[in-house]
PDB file of N, CA and C in Angstrom:
ATOM      1  N   MET A   4     -15.190 -11.653  10.698  1.00  0.00           N
ATOM      2  CA  MET A   4     -15.898 -10.585  10.033  1.00  0.00           C
ATOM      3  C   MET A   4     -14.897  -9.462   9.747  1.00  0.00           C
ATOM      4  N   PRO A   5     -14.858  -8.981   8.511  1.00  0.00           N
ATOM      5  CA  PRO A   5     -13.903  -7.911   8.188  1.00  0.00           C
ATOM      6  C   PRO A   5     -14.277  -6.611   8.881  1.00  0.00           C
ATOM      7  N   PRO A   6     -13.282  -5.765   9.114  1.00  0.00           N
ATOM      8  CA  PRO A   6     -13.597  -4.478   9.749  1.00  0.00           C
ATOM      9  C   PRO A   6     -14.468  -3.631   8.836  1.00  0.00           C
ATOM     10  N   ARG A   7     -15.334  -2.879   9.435  1.00  0.00           N
ATOM     11  CA  ARG A   7     -16.220  -2.000   8.663  1.00  0.00           C
ATOM     12  C   ARG A   7     -15.771  -0.561   8.861  1.00  0.00           C
ATOM     13  N   TRP A   8     -15.806   0.186   7.787  1.00  0.00           N
ATOM     14  CA  TRP A   8     -15.422   1.586   7.840  1.00  0.00           C
ATOM     15  C   TRP A   8     -16.677   2.409   8.035  1.00  0.00           C
ATOM     16  N   PRO A   9     -16.768   3.237   9.108  1.00  0.00           N
ATOM     17  CA  PRO A   9     -18.010   3.936   9.419  1.00  0.00           C
ATOM     18  C   PRO A   9     -18.310   5.111   8.488  1.00  0.00           C
ATOM     19  N   ARG A  10     -17.312   5.571   7.735  1.00  0.00           N
ATOM     20  CA  ARG A  10     -17.504   6.720   6.842  1.00  0.00           C
ATOM     21  C   ARG A  10     -17.358   6.277   5.396  1.00  0.00           C
ATOM     22  N   LYS A  11     -17.586   7.221   4.492  1.00  0.00           N
ATOM     23  CA  LYS A  11     -17.385   6.930   3.078  1.00  0.00           C
ATOM     24  C   LYS A  11     -15.887   6.743   2.836  1.00  0.00           C
ATOM     25  N   PRO A  12     -15.461   5.628   2.198  1.00  0.00           N
ATOM     26  CA  PRO A  12     -14.030   5.409   1.956  1.00  0.00           C
ATOM     27  C   PRO A  12     -13.443   6.500   1.073  1.00  0.00           C
ATOM     28  N   ASP A  13     -12.333   7.061   1.523  1.00  0.00           N
ATOM     29  CA  ASP A  13     -11.675   8.138   0.787  1.00  0.00           C
ATOM     30  C   ASP A  13     -10.174   8.016   1.036  1.00  0.00           C
ATOM     31  N   ARG A  14      -9.373   7.853  -0.033  1.00  0.00           N
ATOM     32  CA  ARG A  14      -7.922   7.709   0.121  1.00  0.00           C
ATOM     33  C   ARG A  14      -7.280   8.982   0.657  1.00  0.00           C
ATOM     34  N   ASN A  15      -7.986  10.095   0.670  1.00  0.00           N
ATOM     35  CA  ASN A  15      -7.445  11.324   1.254  1.00  0.00           C
ATOM     36  C   ASN A  15      -7.556  11.338   2.771  1.00  0.00           C
ATOM     37  N   ASP A  16      -8.351  10.439   3.326  1.00  0.00           N
ATOM     38  CA  ASP A  16      -8.520  10.327   4.774  1.00  0.00           C
ATOM     39  C   ASP A  16      -7.346   9.519   5.327  1.00  0.00           C
ATOM     40  N   PRO A  17      -6.506  10.105   6.198  1.00  0.00           N
ATOM     41  CA  PRO A  17      -5.327   9.383   6.682  1.00  0.00           C
ATOM     42  C   PRO A  17      -5.664   8.105   7.460  1.00  0.00           C
ATOM     43  N   ASP A  18      -6.742   8.115   8.211  1.00  0.00           N
ATOM     44  CA  ASP A  18      -7.119   6.910   8.958  1.00  0.00           C
ATOM     45  C   ASP A  18      -7.514   5.780   8.006  1.00  0.00           C
ATOM     46  N   TYR A  19      -8.230   6.120   6.945  1.00  0.00           N
ATOM     47  CA  TYR A  19      -8.615   5.108   5.961  1.00  0.00           C
ATOM     48  C   TYR A  19      -7.385   4.573   5.230  1.00  0.00           C
ATOM     49  N   ARG A  20      -6.444   5.450   4.865  1.00  0.00           N
ATOM     50  CA  ARG A  20      -5.220   5.013   4.195  1.00  0.00           C
ATOM     51  C   ARG A  20      -4.432   4.057   5.068  1.00  0.00           C
ATOM     52  N   ARG A  21      -4.330   4.368   6.360  1.00  0.00           N
ATOM     53  CA  ARG A  21      -3.597   3.503   7.286  1.00  0.00           C
ATOM     54  C   ARG A  21      -4.252   2.126   7.357  1.00  0.00           C
ATOM     55  N   LEU A  22      -5.564   2.093   7.518  1.00  0.00           N
ATOM     56  CA  LEU A  22      -6.283   0.818   7.587  1.00  0.00           C
ATOM     57  C   LEU A  22      -6.150   0.051   6.276  1.00  0.00           C
ATOM     58  N   ASP A  23      -6.295   0.723   5.155  1.00  0.00           N
ATOM     59  CA  ASP A  23      -6.208   0.072   3.853  1.00  0.00           C
ATOM     60  C   ASP A  23      -4.817  -0.508   3.622  1.00  0.00           C
ATOM     61  N   ASP A  24      -3.780   0.239   3.958  1.00  0.00           N
ATOM     62  CA  ASP A  24      -2.415  -0.257   3.784  1.00  0.00           C
ATOM     63  C   ASP A  24      -2.132  -1.459   4.678  1.00  0.00           C
ATOM     64  N   ARG A  25      -2.622  -1.430   5.894  1.00  0.00           N
ATOM     65  CA  ARG A  25      -2.393  -2.561   6.802  1.00  0.00           C
ATOM     66  C   ARG A  25      -3.177  -3.794   6.372  1.00  0.00           C
ATOM     67  N   MET A  26      -4.364  -3.601   5.825  1.00  0.00           N
ATOM     68  CA  MET A  26      -5.129  -4.752   5.332  1.00  0.00           C
ATOM     69  C   MET A  26      -4.469  -5.331   4.083  1.00  0.00           C
ATOM     70  N   ASN A  27      -3.911  -4.475   3.223  1.00  0.00           N
ATOM     71  CA  ASN A  27      -3.162  -4.978   2.067  1.00  0.00           C
ATOM     72  C   ASN A  27      -1.931  -5.755   2.518  1.00  0.00           C
ATOM     73  N   PHE A  28      -1.270  -5.287   3.569  1.00  0.00           N
ATOM     74  CA  PHE A  28      -0.114  -6.012   4.105  1.00  0.00           C
ATOM     75  C   PHE A  28      -0.551  -7.371   4.659  1.00  0.00           C
ATOM     76  N   ALA A  29      -1.675  -7.419   5.361  1.00  0.00           N
ATOM     77  CA  ALA A  29      -2.173  -8.687   5.895  1.00  0.00           C
ATOM     78  C   ALA A  29      -2.492  -9.665   4.762  1.00  0.00           C
ATOM     79  N   LEU A  30      -3.035  -9.161   3.675  1.00  0.00           N
ATOM     80  CA  LEU A  30      -3.306 -10.003   2.513  1.00  0.00           C
ATOM     81  C   LEU A  30      -1.997 -10.504   1.904  1.00  0.00           C
ATOM     82  N   HIS A  31      -0.991  -9.663   1.855  1.00  0.00           N
ATOM     83  CA  HIS A  31       0.331 -10.048   1.352  1.00  0.00           C
ATOM     84  C   HIS A  31       0.907 -11.182   2.202  1.00  0.00           C
ATOM     85  N   VAL A  32       0.801 -11.073   3.509  1.00  0.00           N
ATOM     86  CA  VAL A  32       1.299 -12.119   4.412  1.00  0.00           C
ATOM     87  C   VAL A  32       0.527 -13.425   4.205  1.00  0.00           C
ATOM     88  N   ALA A  33      -0.786 -13.341   4.045  1.00  0.00           N
ATOM     89  CA  ALA A  33      -1.603 -14.545   3.859  1.00  0.00           C
ATOM     90  C   ALA A  33      -1.245 -15.260   2.561  1.00  0.00           C
ATOM     91  N   ILE A  34      -1.075 -14.505   1.472  1.00  0.00           N
ATOM     92  CA  ILE A  34      -0.713 -15.122   0.194  1.00  0.00           C
ATOM     93  C   ILE A  34       0.680 -15.740   0.283  1.00  0.00           C
ATOM     94  N   PHE A  35       1.611 -15.050   0.945  1.00  0.00           N
ATOM     95  CA  PHE A  35       2.955 -15.585   1.158  1.00  0.00           C
ATOM     96  C   PHE A  35       2.886 -16.928   1.890  1.00  0.00           C
ATOM     97  N   ALA A  36       2.096 -16.981   2.950  1.00  0.00           N
ATOM     98  CA  ALA A  36       2.004 -18.211   3.749  1.00  0.00           C
ATOM     99  C   ALA A  36       1.397 -19.358   2.944  1.00  0.00           C
ATOM    100  N   VAL A  37       0.350 -19.084   2.198  1.00  0.00           N
ATOM    101  CA  VAL A  37      -0.321 -20.136   1.433  1.00  0.00           C
ATOM    102  C   VAL A  37       0.589 -20.673   0.329  1.00  0.00           C
ATOM    103  N   VAL A  38       1.167 -19.785  -0.463  1.00  0.00           N
ATOM    104  CA  VAL A  38       1.991 -20.217  -1.594  1.00  0.00           C
ATOM    105  C   VAL A  38       3.234 -20.952  -1.110  1.00  0.00           C
ATOM    106  N   ASN A  39       3.922 -20.382  -0.132  1.00  0.00           N
ATOM    107  CA  ASN A  39       5.164 -21.007   0.311  1.00  0.00           C
ATOM    108  C   ASN A  39       4.933 -22.300   1.081  1.00  0.00           C
ATOM    109  N   SER A  40       3.838 -22.404   1.814  1.00  0.00           N
ATOM    110  CA  SER A  40       3.572 -23.669   2.491  1.00  0.00           C
ATOM    111  C   SER A  40       3.298 -24.768   1.464  1.00  0.00           C
ATOM    112  N   GLY A  41       2.622 -24.430   0.381  1.00  0.00           N
ATOM    113  CA  GLY A  41       2.404 -25.412  -0.683  1.00  0.00           C
ATOM    114  C   GLY A  41       3.702 -25.818  -1.358  1.00  0.00           C
ATOM    115  N   LEU A  42       4.547 -24.833  -1.667  1.00  0.00           N
ATOM    116  CA  LEU A  42       5.833 -25.150  -2.295  1.00  0.00           C
ATOM    117  C   LEU A  42       6.695 -26.039  -1.402  1.00  0.00           C
ATOM    118  N   TRP A  43       6.774 -25.687  -0.130  1.00  0.00           N
ATOM    119  CA  TRP A  43       7.609 -26.482   0.777  1.00  0.00           C
ATOM    120  C   TRP A  43       7.002 -27.858   1.038  1.00  0.00           C
ATOM    121  N   PHE A  44       5.675 -27.956   1.021  1.00  0.00           N
ATOM    122  CA  PHE A  44       5.025 -29.257   1.192  1.00  0.00           C
ATOM    123  C   PHE A  44       5.462 -30.204   0.078  1.00  0.00           C
ATOM    124  N   PHE A  45       5.396 -29.728  -1.170  1.00  0.00           N
ATOM    125  CA  PHE A  45       5.768 -30.589  -2.287  1.00  0.00           C
ATOM    126  C   PHE A  45       7.281 -30.808  -2.358  1.00  0.00           C
ATOM    127  N   ARG A  46       8.049 -29.857  -1.846  1.00  0.00           N
ATOM    128  CA  ARG A  46       9.501 -30.057  -1.817  1.00  0.00           C
ATOM    129  C   ARG A  46       9.869 -31.160  -0.824  1.00  0.00           C
ATOM    130  N   VAL A  47       9.269 -31.130   0.346  1.00  0.00           N
ATOM    131  CA  VAL A  47       9.567 -32.142   1.367  1.00  0.00           C
ATOM    132  C   VAL A  47       8.971 -33.492   0.980  1.00  0.00           C
ATOM    133  N   LEU A  48       7.817 -33.472   0.337  1.00  0.00           N
ATOM    134  CA  LEU A  48       7.140 -34.700  -0.041  1.00  0.00           C
ATOM    135  C   LEU A  48       7.830 -35.395  -1.218  1.00  0.00           C
ATOM    136  N   GLY A  49       8.602 -34.640  -2.022  1.00  0.00           N
ATOM    137  CA  GLY A  49       9.246 -35.196  -3.212  1.00  0.00           C
ATOM    138  C   GLY A  49      10.278 -36.257  -2.871  1.00  0.00           C
ATOM    139  N   ASP A  50      10.705 -36.963  -3.890  1.00  0.00           N
ATOM    140  CA  ASP A  50      11.719 -38.017  -3.713  1.00  0.00           C
ATOM    141  C   ASP A  50      13.031 -37.409  -3.233  1.00  0.00           C
ATOM    142  N   LYS A  51      13.690 -38.114  -2.345  1.00  0.00           N
ATOM    143  CA  LYS A  51      14.987 -37.653  -1.842  1.00  0.00           C
ATOM    144  C   LYS A  51      16.101 -38.258  -2.685  1.00  0.00           C
ATOM    145  N   SER A  52      17.145 -37.494  -2.825  1.00  0.00           N
ATOM    146  CA  SER A  52      18.300 -37.991  -3.585  1.00  0.00           C
ATOM    147  C   SER A  52      19.122 -38.929  -2.700  1.00  0.00           C
ATOM    148  N   ASP A  53      20.190 -39.464  -3.269  1.00  0.00           N
ATOM    149  CA  ASP A  53      21.057 -40.369  -2.503  1.00  0.00           C
ATOM    150  C   ASP A  53      21.718 -39.670  -1.325  1.00  0.00           C
ATOM    151  N   LEU A  54      21.869 -38.336  -1.428  1.00  0.00           N
ATOM    152  CA  LEU A  54      22.502 -37.565  -0.352  1.00  0.00           C
ATOM    153  C   LEU A  54      21.499 -37.119   0.715  1.00  0.00           C
ATOM    154  N   GLY A  55      20.226 -37.424   0.523  1.00  0.00           N
ATOM    155  CA  GLY A  55      19.210 -37.041   1.494  1.00  0.00           C
ATOM    156  C   GLY A  55      18.634 -35.661   1.258  1.00  0.00           C
ATOM    157  N   VAL A  56      18.953 -35.061   0.093  1.00  0.00           N
ATOM    158  CA  VAL A  56      18.422 -33.738  -0.237  1.00  0.00           C
ATOM    159  C   VAL A  56      17.000 -33.911  -0.750  1.00  0.00           C
ATOM    160  N   PRO A  57      16.053 -33.114  -0.233  1.00  0.00           N
ATOM    161  CA  PRO A  57      14.673 -33.280  -0.676  1.00  0.00           C
ATOM    162  C   PRO A  57      14.506 -32.917  -2.148  1.00  0.00           C
ATOM    163  N   GLY A  58      13.527 -33.540  -2.771  1.00  0.00           N
ATOM    164  CA  GLY A  58      13.227 -33.262  -4.171  1.00  0.00           C
ATOM    165  C   GLY A  58      12.290 -32.074  -4.287  1.00  0.00           C
ATOM    166  N   GLY A  59      11.444 -32.099  -5.277  1.00  0.00           N
ATOM    167  CA  GLY A  59      10.542 -30.979  -5.499  1.00  0.00           C
ATOM    168  C   GLY A  59      11.264 -29.859  -6.211  1.00  0.00           C
ATOM    169  N   PRO A  60      10.631 -28.709  -6.331  1.00  0.00           N
ATOM    170  CA  PRO A  60      11.260 -27.597  -7.052  1.00  0.00           C
ATOM    171  C   PRO A  60      12.573 -27.174  -6.388  1.00  0.00           C
ATOM    172  N   PRO A  61      13.676 -27.161  -7.134  1.00  0.00           N
ATOM    173  CA  PRO A  61      14.959 -26.812  -6.529  1.00  0.00           C
ATOM    174  C   PRO A  61      15.090 -25.327  -6.203  1.00  0.00           C
ATOM    175  N   TRP A  62      14.220 -24.510  -6.748  1.00  0.00           N
ATOM    176  CA  TRP A  62      14.301 -23.068  -6.539  1.00  0.00           C
ATOM    177  C   TRP A  62      13.457 -22.597  -5.352  1.00  0.00           C
ATOM    178  N   THR A  63      12.840 -23.506  -4.637  1.00  0.00           N
ATOM    179  CA  THR A  63      11.959 -23.136  -3.520  1.00  0.00           C
ATOM    180  C   THR A  63      12.658 -22.283  -2.449  1.00  0.00           C
ATOM    181  N   PRO A  64      13.852 -22.636  -1.972  1.00  0.00           N
ATOM    182  CA  PRO A  64      14.484 -21.799  -0.936  1.00  0.00           C
ATOM    183  C   PRO A  64      14.780 -20.372  -1.414  1.00  0.00           C
ATOM    184  N   GLY A  65      15.266 -20.252  -2.631  1.00  0.00           N
ATOM    185  CA  GLY A  65      15.553 -18.914  -3.163  1.00  0.00           C
ATOM    186  C   GLY A  65      14.287 -18.094  -3.343  1.00  0.00           C
ATOM    187  N   PHE A  66      13.242 -18.724  -3.863  1.00  0.00           N
ATOM    188  CA  PHE A  66      11.963 -18.049  -4.065  1.00  0.00           C
ATOM    189  C   PHE A  66      11.407 -17.545  -2.737  1.00  0.00           C
ATOM    190  N   THR A  67      11.459 -18.398  -1.723  1.00  0.00           N
ATOM    191  CA  THR A  67      10.956 -18.018  -0.401  1.00  0.00           C
ATOM    192  C   THR A  67      11.785 -16.876   0.192  1.00  0.00           C
ATOM    193  N   ALA A  68      13.092 -16.935   0.028  1.00  0.00           N
ATOM    194  CA  ALA A  68      13.961 -15.895   0.585  1.00  0.00           C
ATOM    195  C   ALA A  68      13.716 -14.538  -0.082  1.00  0.00           C
ATOM    196  N   VAL A  69      13.594 -14.537  -1.411  1.00  0.00           N
ATOM    197  CA  VAL A  69      13.354 -13.273  -2.120  1.00  0.00           C
ATOM    198  C   VAL A  69      11.996 -12.695  -1.735  1.00  0.00           C
ATOM    199  N   TRP A  70      10.964 -13.529  -1.706  1.00  0.00           N
ATOM    200  CA  TRP A  70       9.638 -13.049  -1.352  1.00  0.00           C
ATOM    201  C   TRP A  70       9.596 -12.568   0.099  1.00  0.00           C
ATOM    202  N   ALA A  71      10.296 -13.255   0.986  1.00  0.00           N
ATOM    203  CA  ALA A  71      10.363 -12.822   2.390  1.00  0.00           C
ATOM    204  C   ALA A  71      11.042 -11.454   2.481  1.00  0.00           C
ATOM    205  N   GLY A  72      12.043 -11.219   1.638  1.00  0.00           N
ATOM    206  CA  GLY A  72      12.685  -9.900   1.609  1.00  0.00           C
ATOM    207  C   GLY A  72      11.709  -8.809   1.196  1.00  0.00           C
ATOM    208  N   PHE A  73      10.898  -9.089   0.160  1.00  0.00           N
ATOM    209  CA  PHE A  73       9.884  -8.121  -0.249  1.00  0.00           C
ATOM    210  C   PHE A  73       8.843  -7.915   0.853  1.00  0.00           C
ATOM    211  N   LEU A  74       8.509  -8.971   1.560  1.00  0.00           N
ATOM    212  CA  LEU A  74       7.545  -8.871   2.653  1.00  0.00           C
ATOM    213  C   LEU A  74       8.093  -8.000   3.789  1.00  0.00           C
ATOM    214  N   VAL A  75       9.357  -8.163   4.113  1.00  0.00           N
ATOM    215  CA  VAL A  75       9.986  -7.332   5.141  1.00  0.00           C
ATOM    216  C   VAL A  75      10.037  -5.872   4.690  1.00  0.00           C
ATOM    217  N   ALA A  76      10.374  -5.641   3.417  1.00  0.00           N
ATOM    218  CA  ALA A  76      10.395  -4.266   2.901  1.00  0.00           C
ATOM    219  C   ALA A  76       9.002  -3.635   2.960  1.00  0.00           C
ATOM    220  N   HIS A  77       7.974  -4.413   2.636  1.00  0.00           N
ATOM    221  CA  HIS A  77       6.599  -3.928   2.721  1.00  0.00           C
ATOM    222  C   HIS A  77       6.247  -3.558   4.169  1.00  0.00           C
ATOM    223  N   ALA A  78       6.644  -4.411   5.105  1.00  0.00           N
ATOM    224  CA  ALA A  78       6.372  -4.142   6.521  1.00  0.00           C
ATOM    225  C   ALA A  78       7.094  -2.894   6.999  1.00  0.00           C
ATOM    226  N   VAL A  79       8.344  -2.728   6.599  1.00  0.00           N
ATOM    227  CA  VAL A  79       9.098  -1.536   7.008  1.00  0.00           C
ATOM    228  C   VAL A  79       8.419  -0.287   6.467  1.00  0.00           C
ATOM    229  N   PHE A  80       7.989  -0.337   5.213  1.00  0.00           N
ATOM    230  CA  PHE A  80       7.323   0.832   4.646  1.00  0.00           C
ATOM    231  C   PHE A  80       6.029   1.152   5.391  1.00  0.00           C
ATOM    232  N   ILE A  81       5.196   0.136   5.629  1.00  0.00           N
ATOM    233  CA  ILE A  81       3.890   0.363   6.263  1.00  0.00           C
ATOM    234  C   ILE A  81       4.024   0.835   7.707  1.00  0.00           C
ATOM    235  N   PHE A  82       4.917   0.213   8.466  1.00  0.00           N
ATOM    236  CA  PHE A  82       4.968   0.488   9.896  1.00  0.00           C
ATOM    237  C   PHE A  82       6.014   1.510  10.313  1.00  0.00           C
ATOM    238  N   ALA A  83       6.951   1.866   9.439  1.00  0.00           N
ATOM    239  CA  ALA A  83       8.001   2.804   9.846  1.00  0.00           C
ATOM    240  C   ALA A  83       8.118   4.027   8.945  1.00  0.00           C
ATOM    241  N   ILE A  84       7.931   3.868   7.653  1.00  0.00           N
ATOM    242  CA  ILE A  84       8.196   4.970   6.733  1.00  0.00           C
ATOM    243  C   ILE A  84       6.948   5.774   6.388  1.00  0.00           C
ATOM    244  N   ALA A  85       5.831   5.102   6.134  1.00  0.00           N
ATOM    245  CA  ALA A  85       4.616   5.772   5.653  1.00  0.00           C
ATOM    246  C   ALA A  85       4.123   6.798   6.672  1.00  0.00           C
ATOM    247  N   LYS A  86       3.844   7.981   6.170  1.00  0.00           N
ATOM    248  CA  LYS A  86       3.286   9.058   6.992  1.00  0.00           C
ATOM    249  C   LYS A  86       1.819   9.242   6.611  1.00  0.00           C
ATOM    250  N   TYR A  87       0.981   9.234   7.596  1.00  0.00           N
ATOM    251  CA  TYR A  87      -0.453   9.359   7.353  1.00  0.00           C
ATOM    252  C   TYR A  87      -0.958  10.695   7.883  1.00  0.00           C
ATOM    253  N   ASN A  88      -0.396  11.765   7.377  1.00  0.00           N
ATOM    254  CA  ASN A  88      -0.822  13.102   7.770  1.00  0.00           C
ATOM    255  C   ASN A  88      -2.018  13.514   6.929  1.00  0.00           C
ATOM    256  N   PRO A  89      -2.848  14.392   7.464  1.00  0.00           N
ATOM    257  CA  PRO A  89      -3.956  14.881   6.649  1.00  0.00           C
ATOM    258  C   PRO A  89      -3.409  15.619   5.433  1.00  0.00           C
ATOM    259  N   PRO A  90      -4.092  15.512   4.293  1.00  0.00           N
ATOM    260  CA  PRO A  90      -3.598  16.188   3.097  1.00  0.00           C
ATOM    261  C   PRO A  90      -3.647  17.697   3.255  1.00  0.00           C
ATOM    262  N   ALA A  91      -2.722  18.370   2.608  1.00  0.00           N
ATOM    263  CA  ALA A  91      -2.704  19.832   2.634  1.00  0.00           C
ATOM    264  C   ALA A  91      -3.903  20.344   1.861  1.00  0.00           C
ATOM    265  N   SER A  92      -4.372  21.492   2.262  1.00  0.00           N
ATOM    266  CA  SER A  92      -5.518  22.085   1.602  1.00  0.00           C
ATOM    267  C   SER A  92      -5.163  22.404   0.152  1.00  0.00           C
ATOM    268  N   SER A  93      -6.034  22.024  -0.759  1.00  0.00           N
ATOM    269  CA  SER A  93      -5.757  22.262  -2.170  1.00  0.00           C
ATOM    270  C   SER A  93      -6.206  23.643  -2.615  1.00  0.00           C
ATOM    271  N   SER A  94      -7.028  24.267  -1.830  1.00  0.00           N
ATOM    272  CA  SER A  94      -7.506  25.593  -2.197  1.00  0.00           C
ATOM    273  C   SER A  94      -6.613  26.652  -1.561  1.00  0.00           C
ATOM    274  N   THR A  95      -6.197  27.628  -2.355  1.00  0.00           N
ATOM    275  CA  THR A  95      -5.321  28.673  -1.831  1.00  0.00           C
ATOM    276  C   THR A  95      -6.077  29.651  -0.959  1.00  0.00           C
ATOM    277  N   THR A  96      -7.388  29.763  -1.161  1.00  0.00           N
ATOM    278  CA  THR A  96      -8.136  30.703  -0.331  1.00  0.00           C
ATOM    279  C   THR A  96      -8.302  30.175   1.084  1.00  0.00           C
ATOM    280  N   GLU A  97      -8.392  28.857   1.239  1.00  0.00           N
ATOM    281  CA  GLU A  97      -8.529  28.295   2.581  1.00  0.00           C
ATOM    282  C   GLU A  97      -7.245  28.443   3.375  1.00  0.00           C
ATOM    283  N   ALA A  98      -6.113  28.305   2.696  1.00  0.00           N
ATOM    284  CA  ALA A  98      -4.834  28.385   3.385  1.00  0.00           C
ATOM    285  C   ALA A  98      -4.377  29.824   3.591  1.00  0.00           C
ATOM    286  N   GLY A  99      -5.002  30.760   2.890  1.00  0.00           N
ATOM    287  CA  GLY A  99      -4.633  32.161   3.052  1.00  0.00           C
ATOM    288  C   GLY A  99      -3.370  32.534   2.301  1.00  0.00           C
ATOM    289  N   ILE A 100      -3.038  31.752   1.289  1.00  0.00           N
ATOM    290  CA  ILE A 100      -1.849  32.058   0.511  1.00  0.00           C
ATOM    291  C   ILE A 100      -2.201  32.075  -0.959  1.00  0.00           C
ATOM    292  N   GLY A 101      -1.272  32.512  -1.753  1.00  0.00           N
ATOM    293  CA  GLY A 101      -1.475  32.480  -3.192  1.00  0.00           C
ATOM    294  C   GLY A 101      -1.951  33.817  -3.718  1.00  0.00           C
ATOM    295  N   PHE A 102      -2.036  33.915  -5.009  1.00  0.00           N
ATOM    296  CA  PHE A 102      -2.446  35.146  -5.675  1.00  0.00           C
ATOM    297  C   PHE A 102      -3.943  35.312  -5.561  1.00  0.00           C
ATOM    298  N   GLN A 103      -4.361  36.449  -5.100  1.00  0.00           N
ATOM    299  CA  GLN A 103      -5.772  36.765  -4.990  1.00  0.00           C
ATOM    300  C   GLN A 103      -6.102  37.885  -5.975  1.00  0.00           C
ATOM    301  N   PRO A 104      -6.789  37.607  -7.059  1.00  0.00           N
ATOM    302  CA  PRO A 104      -7.106  38.659  -8.021  1.00  0.00           C
ATOM    303  C   PRO A 104      -8.083  39.663  -7.424  1.00  0.00           C
ATOM    304  N   THR A 105      -7.874  40.893  -7.786  1.00  0.00           N
ATOM    305  CA  THR A 105      -8.791  41.934  -7.307  1.00  0.00           C
ATOM    306  C   THR A 105      -9.965  42.029  -8.251  1.00  0.00           C
ATOM    307  N   ASN A 106     -11.074  42.417  -7.738  1.00  0.00           N
ATOM    308  CA  ASN A 106     -12.284  42.532  -8.535  1.00  0.00           C
ATOM    309  C   ASN A 106     -12.480  43.975  -8.985  1.00  0.00           C
ATOM    310  N   GLN A 107     -11.582  44.438  -9.795  1.00  0.00           N
ATOM    311  CA  GLN A 107     -11.691  45.802 -10.316  1.00  0.00           C
ATOM    312  C   GLN A 107     -12.246  45.740 -11.716  1.00  0.00           C
ATOM    313  N   LYS A 108     -13.070  46.731 -12.044  1.00  0.00           N
ATOM    314  CA  LYS A 108     -13.618  46.775 -13.377  1.00  0.00           C
ATOM    315  C   LYS A 108     -12.547  47.298 -14.320  1.00  0.00           C
ATOM    316  N   LYS A 109     -12.492  46.715 -15.490  1.00  0.00           N
ATOM    317  CA  LYS A 109     -11.550  47.182 -16.497  1.00  0.00           C
ATOM    318  C   LYS A 109     -12.110  48.428 -17.156  1.00  0.00           C
ATOM    319  N   THR A 110     -11.258  49.380 -17.325  1.00  0.00           N
ATOM    320  CA  THR A 110     -11.706  50.609 -18.005  1.00  0.00           C
ATOM    321  C   THR A 110     -11.392  50.471 -19.480  1.00  0.00           C
ATOM    322  N   THR A 111     -12.365  50.779 -20.278  1.00  0.00           N
ATOM    323  CA  THR A 111     -12.182  50.708 -21.724  1.00  0.00           C
ATOM    324  C   THR A 111     -12.264  52.104 -22.316  1.00  0.00           C
ATOM    325  N   LYS A 112     -11.474  52.346 -23.285  1.00  0.00           N
ATOM    326  CA  LYS A 112     -11.529  53.634 -23.953  1.00  0.00           C
ATOM    327  C   LYS A 112     -12.622  53.592 -25.001  1.00  0.00           C
ATOM    328  N   SER A 113     -13.442  54.582 -24.950  1.00  0.00           N
ATOM    329  CA  SER A 113     -14.520  54.615 -25.955  1.00  0.00           C
ATOM    330  C   SER A 113     -13.991  55.246 -27.242  1.00  0.00           C
ATOM    331  N   ALA A 114     -14.431  54.738 -28.340  1.00  0.00           N
ATOM    332  CA  ALA A 114     -13.991  55.269 -29.643  1.00  0.00           C
ATOM    333  C   ALA A 114     -14.660  56.596 -29.923  1.00  0.00           C
ATOM    334  N   LYS A 115     -13.940  57.558 -30.501  1.00  0.00           N
ATOM    335  CA  LYS A 115     -14.493  58.878 -30.806  1.00  0.00           C
ATOM    336  C   LYS A 115     -15.120  58.916 -32.152  1.00  0.00           C
TER     337      LYS A 115
END
């Protein structure tokens, strides 16, 4: 059963972002495993050459290595680099900074 989020999903919520990123990483790992296991299955199952080298797609090792590199980079980003801090307040009045216009009435000169 997939995890359930008890609140309304919001990408501004750091806990939701962390969970969403980790679930996307888990999906990335699952797709990697399925695709590469199929490729290697057909590579090993293919006809062998006279030298004993397996047949099947000759680019399978390179494809797996490049994708594994992207998978490692994704893992490093999710588990080491990504910061899940609460977002800064977008309103300047809440933070107590920024230009605060005064509510003064404009004086107009009356025509003579």
